[in-house]
Amino acid sequence: MIDYKQAGVDVTRGYKAVELMKKHTKSTFDENVLGDLGSFGGFYSIENDPAKKPVLVSGTDGVGTKLKYAFIADKHDTVGIDCVAMCANDVVCQGAKPLFFLDYLAVGRLYPETAEKIVSGVCEGCRQSGCALIGGETAEMPGFYPEGEYDLAGFCVGIVDRDKIINGKNIAAGDKLIGLASSGIHSNGYSLVRKLFGENKEKLMQSDSRLGKTYLDALLTPTRIYVKTVLKIIEEFEIKGIAHITGGGFIENIPRIFPKGIGCEIDVDSYPHSPLFDMLGERSGLKREQLYNTFNMGIGMVMCVSADIAEKVRTRLEELGEKAYIIGTVTDKEGVRL
């Protein structure tokens, strides 16, 4: 007789993992969460939302190959922040308030304590985003993922009043672009990063004077979550468009918010450059345009506003705890010019 456990899946480990996760997930709940973990679906009420014409906005993403560095470091409590950030930062670009999040964790062999650390990071990301983790899936897949490795993805659902959707339609030449500093590489471009920094733990654990920390710590810095800042700023100012700077960098992401026939000029010297991005340039030998088409280069989110309020918005962003810079101007020529 060959049972499920002999095939590599021990359901008792799954039960233990869920029990360990519950204390973290409940810390993200608000009064709109109905029920508890363990149901076949997550329930979230929107009956008390003030939106007159409520529109749901969704986003999905994963952590990507940044996870390789989590495996090397045996550090699993921050990649969940990355997972939430990649989704919630996208949703808030439309002016939507994130409501809830669901995650998907797939492992070769399930270690409940490791799963707890991963989900604790997801819950921290949810708390930073102001949303609830109302469910998810943990899949044990022996023979599919190497033991000790896993994949982590998720999706976020937010809500916005239809009349308040931010879609960039009013952006015009002369408007200004405000960049919000990133916390590091965030969670994009790591297939190239791993080529440049390698996967030797001994070398990655070395400290670098320019970084002020080890390479591994710098590479595992969690993605900054801008949700609460953005929700606050759009209450106070007219924000015409918001771009989350992810894979594709400035070159691909900023034009996504522009109407047809509109582009921008970016002053790359308008904000401080992190030594980490300088290292990426040095090690890769890539031209400037290629770097800005791959990494966020120190700017994790870009807001477009009228020129007459740009400095006021930038100052307010600083008051809210962001490092913010006026980094460019909208033009009537398509494309991004550095």
XYZ file of C-alpha atoms in Angstrom:
338
model
C 0.000 0.000 0.000
C 1.307 3.446 -0.954
C -0.465 6.366 0.707
C -0.330 10.147 0.162
C 2.358 10.622 2.816
C 4.620 8.067 1.124
C 4.092 9.994 -2.112
C 5.571 13.047 -0.402
C 2.519 14.942 0.837
C 1.862 14.980 4.587
C -1.512 16.618 5.239
C -0.733 16.957 8.947
C 2.035 19.417 8.081
C -0.570 21.423 6.189
C -2.877 21.479 9.198
C -0.044 22.671 11.428
C 0.966 25.364 8.935
C -2.580 26.753 8.853
C -2.721 26.897 12.642
C 0.581 28.754 12.773
C -0.582 31.194 10.088
C -3.869 32.109 11.752
C -2.370 34.336 14.444
C -0.754 36.433 11.718
C -3.686 36.599 9.316
C -6.135 37.732 11.979
C -3.950 40.782 12.609
C -4.915 42.014 9.121
C -8.689 41.631 9.550
C -11.065 44.576 9.744
C -14.794 44.817 10.386
C -15.560 43.947 6.765
C -14.021 40.469 6.894
C -16.709 37.811 7.274
C -15.890 34.354 8.565
C -12.495 32.837 9.259
C -9.764 30.932 7.466
C -10.731 27.421 6.447
C -13.771 28.191 4.313
C -13.769 27.444 0.592
C -13.791 31.167 -0.154
C -12.877 34.429 1.524
C -15.672 36.877 2.334
C -15.325 40.650 2.374
C -18.270 43.048 2.668
C -18.352 46.331 0.709
C -21.849 47.346 1.832
C -20.516 50.190 3.984
C -18.082 51.584 1.423
C -18.790 55.281 0.723
C -18.279 54.978 -3.050
C -21.423 56.028 -4.952
C -20.387 54.083 -8.052
C -18.050 51.415 -6.662
C -15.597 49.804 -9.064
C -13.392 46.862 -8.087
C -9.761 47.003 -9.214
C -7.580 43.883 -9.122
C -3.908 43.100 -9.517
C -1.801 39.947 -9.395
C 1.931 39.234 -9.273
C 4.623 37.148 -7.628
C 7.998 37.679 -6.016
C 9.965 36.191 -8.903
C 13.542 34.966 -8.731
C 14.354 37.282 -5.821
C 13.232 34.212 -3.881
C 16.567 32.571 -4.734
C 18.297 34.978 -2.374
C 15.760 34.193 0.358
C 16.673 30.512 -0.016
C 20.389 31.296 0.162
C 19.974 33.503 3.240
C 17.392 31.168 4.806
C 15.392 34.334 5.449
C 11.699 34.019 4.678
C 9.908 36.742 6.647
C 10.245 39.600 4.134
C 9.440 38.138 0.698
C 5.743 38.240 1.604
C 6.033 42.029 1.782
C 7.360 41.986 -1.777
C 4.432 39.845 -2.898
C 1.818 42.205 -1.473
C 3.694 45.301 -2.624
C 3.809 44.233 -6.261
C 0.022 43.866 -6.268
C -1.163 46.621 -3.918
C 1.110 49.271 -5.453
C -0.417 48.459 -8.848
C -3.996 48.704 -7.588
C -3.497 52.055 -5.865
C -2.192 53.580 -9.117
C -5.839 53.750 -10.239
C -6.813 55.499 -7.004
C -8.236 52.292 -5.544
C -8.037 51.427 -1.861
C -6.846 47.827 -1.420
C -9.494 45.762 0.373
C -8.198 42.225 0.550
C -5.394 39.941 -0.547
C -5.047 36.211 -1.228
C -1.739 34.383 -1.527
C -0.524 31.211 -3.215
C 2.435 29.341 -1.736
C 3.760 26.274 -3.564
C 6.521 24.178 -1.976
C 8.450 21.009 -2.699
C 8.184 19.945 0.930
C 6.110 21.861 3.437
C 7.862 22.994 6.597
C 5.159 24.602 8.766
C 7.535 26.947 10.584
C 8.964 28.247 7.298
C 5.461 28.680 5.884
C 4.569 30.684 8.993
C 7.495 33.047 8.399
C 6.516 33.517 4.758
C 2.903 34.301 5.633
C 3.976 36.606 8.468
C 5.656 38.704 5.758
C 2.506 38.636 3.642
C 0.559 39.872 6.667
C 3.062 42.651 7.301
C 2.619 43.727 3.686
C -1.140 43.678 4.148
C -0.914 45.809 7.276
C 1.286 48.313 5.434
C -1.294 48.359 2.609
C -4.330 48.516 4.877
C -5.871 45.364 3.405
C -6.905 42.006 4.853
C -5.441 38.592 4.058
C -8.701 36.650 3.793
C -7.441 33.383 2.317
C -4.971 31.618 0.123
C -3.550 28.273 -0.868
C -0.559 26.279 0.312
C 0.342 23.508 -2.117
C 2.860 20.775 -1.330
C 4.252 19.519 -4.652
C 7.029 16.958 -4.184
C 9.143 16.392 -7.261
C 7.999 19.650 -8.814
C 9.896 22.132 -6.631
C 13.263 21.215 -5.075
C 13.095 20.658 -1.333
C 13.790 23.917 0.484
C 12.475 26.039 -2.380
C 9.054 27.524 -3.062
C 7.144 29.989 -5.176
C 5.004 32.795 -3.809
C 2.347 34.791 -5.647
C -0.914 36.522 -4.853
C -3.572 38.968 -5.885
C -5.174 42.069 -4.441
C -8.637 43.572 -4.897
C -9.316 47.250 -4.255
C -12.213 49.650 -4.647
C -12.604 53.136 -6.115
C -15.512 55.389 -6.955
C -15.947 55.375 -10.729
C -15.818 59.183 -10.828
C -12.479 59.163 -8.976
C -10.568 56.645 -11.074
C -7.059 57.848 -11.917
C -6.414 56.958 -15.557
C -4.119 59.652 -16.952
C -6.627 60.953 -19.490
C -6.077 64.605 -18.471
C -2.280 64.534 -18.595
C -0.910 67.259 -20.863
C 2.408 68.709 -21.970
C 3.937 70.867 -19.259
C 2.780 68.703 -16.361
C 5.431 67.595 -13.901
C 6.487 64.117 -12.787
C 7.250 63.479 -9.129
C 9.317 60.425 -8.246
C 9.021 58.582 -4.931
C 12.227 56.896 -3.846
C 12.411 53.118 -3.896
C 13.822 51.050 -1.038
C 16.119 49.226 -3.452
C 15.723 46.957 -6.456
C 12.235 45.975 -5.207
C 11.213 42.712 -6.891
C 12.096 43.047 -10.570
C 15.113 42.253 -12.693
C 16.490 39.553 -10.405
C 17.287 37.138 -13.214
C 19.881 39.718 -14.309
C 20.812 40.624 -10.720
C 21.658 36.978 -10.015
C 23.894 36.920 -13.078
C 25.719 40.002 -11.812
C 26.018 39.170 -8.090
C 25.961 35.380 -8.288
C 24.610 32.933 -5.750
C 27.704 32.180 -3.652
C 26.601 32.691 -0.051
C 30.092 33.428 1.252
C 30.560 36.263 -1.254
C 27.024 37.566 -0.773
C 27.533 37.738 3.001
C 30.453 40.129 2.591
C 29.855 43.720 3.677
C 30.340 46.549 1.217
C 31.384 50.001 2.407
C 29.325 51.747 -0.280
C 26.177 49.875 0.697
C 26.795 49.944 4.459
C 25.529 46.345 4.686
C 26.087 42.951 3.138
C 25.207 42.347 -0.504
C 22.600 39.808 0.578
C 20.880 42.241 2.940
C 20.804 44.887 0.212
C 19.392 42.461 -2.346
C 16.688 41.224 0.040
C 15.465 44.681 1.091
C 11.640 44.492 0.801
C 9.727 46.480 -1.784
C 8.434 49.792 -0.457
C 4.656 49.958 -0.184
C 3.261 53.373 -1.147
C -0.450 52.678 -0.635
C -1.226 54.755 2.459
C 0.804 57.707 1.158
C -0.960 57.642 -2.212
C -4.437 57.351 -0.695
C -3.696 60.335 1.516
C -2.234 62.485 -1.252
C -5.100 61.886 -3.720
C -7.515 63.184 -1.092
C -5.644 66.479 -0.967
C -4.491 67.091 -4.558
C -5.494 66.349 -8.121
C -3.160 63.578 -9.187
C -3.505 63.048 -12.935
C -1.662 59.765 -13.239
C 0.388 57.298 -11.194
C 2.911 54.770 -12.495
C 4.343 51.895 -10.461
C 7.937 51.414 -11.637
C 8.361 47.651 -11.937
C 9.787 45.405 -14.666
C 10.633 47.543 -17.680
C 11.686 50.461 -15.496
C 10.980 54.059 -16.526
C 10.906 53.302 -20.245
C 7.962 50.922 -20.198
C 5.973 51.932 -17.121
C 5.702 55.719 -17.261
C 4.169 55.795 -20.791
C 1.389 53.466 -19.593
C -0.310 56.432 -17.920
C -0.019 58.836 -20.883
C -2.707 59.581 -23.476
C -1.772 59.067 -27.136
C 0.774 61.597 -28.394
C 2.211 62.325 -24.933
C 5.688 61.526 -23.602
C 8.187 62.914 -21.095
C 11.702 64.040 -20.388
C 13.396 62.700 -17.244
C 16.278 64.471 -15.503
C 18.267 61.511 -14.170
C 20.359 63.866 -12.016
C 17.311 65.249 -10.191
C 17.496 62.690 -7.388
C 20.286 60.888 -5.474
C 21.578 57.669 -7.017
C 21.882 54.597 -4.799
C 25.274 52.855 -4.850
C 23.428 49.584 -5.511
C 22.236 50.809 -8.904
C 25.699 52.145 -9.667
C 27.006 48.619 -9.027
C 24.423 47.143 -11.374
C 25.611 49.510 -14.074
C 29.286 48.787 -13.425
C 28.874 45.008 -13.369
C 26.543 44.785 -16.355
C 28.160 47.320 -18.662
C 24.666 48.292 -19.808
C 24.029 51.689 -21.337
C 21.950 54.170 -19.367
C 18.806 53.581 -21.435
C 19.086 49.832 -20.879
C 19.426 50.244 -17.123
C 16.370 52.498 -16.999
C 14.493 49.921 -19.061
C 15.290 47.117 -16.599
C 15.453 48.465 -13.034
C 13.593 51.164 -11.096
C 16.933 52.998 -10.678
C 15.924 54.405 -7.291
C 12.373 55.552 -8.075
C 9.560 53.163 -7.174
C 6.540 55.246 -8.108
C 5.887 58.294 -10.286
C 3.019 60.784 -9.953
C 1.935 63.235 -12.638
C 0.557 66.622 -11.525
C 0.014 70.113 -12.915
C 3.150 72.224 -12.802
C 1.573 74.818 -10.489
C 1.114 72.324 -7.638
C 4.172 70.123 -8.186
C 6.266 71.597 -5.401
C 3.334 71.558 -2.957
C 2.720 67.877 -3.698
C 6.407 67.057 -3.373
C 6.601 68.828 -0.006
C 3.493 67.024 1.244
C 4.944 63.683 0.177
C 8.026 64.455 2.246
C 5.797 65.269 5.221
C 4.148 61.872 4.798
C 7.503 60.133 5.065
C 8.487 59.711 1.412
C 11.649 60.912 -0.272
C 10.179 62.740 -3.250
C 11.731 64.596 -6.186
C 10.483 66.464 -9.259
C 12.156 64.264 -11.838
C 10.689 65.265 -15.169
C 8.313 67.119 -17.457
C 5.531 65.864 -19.722
C 6.000 66.664 -23.406
C 3.963 66.393 -26.606
C 6.399 63.862 -28.061
C 5.799 60.188 -27.304
C 8.409 58.132 -25.474
C 10.706 58.645 -22.495
C 13.847 60.716 -23.003
C 16.555 60.626 -20.348
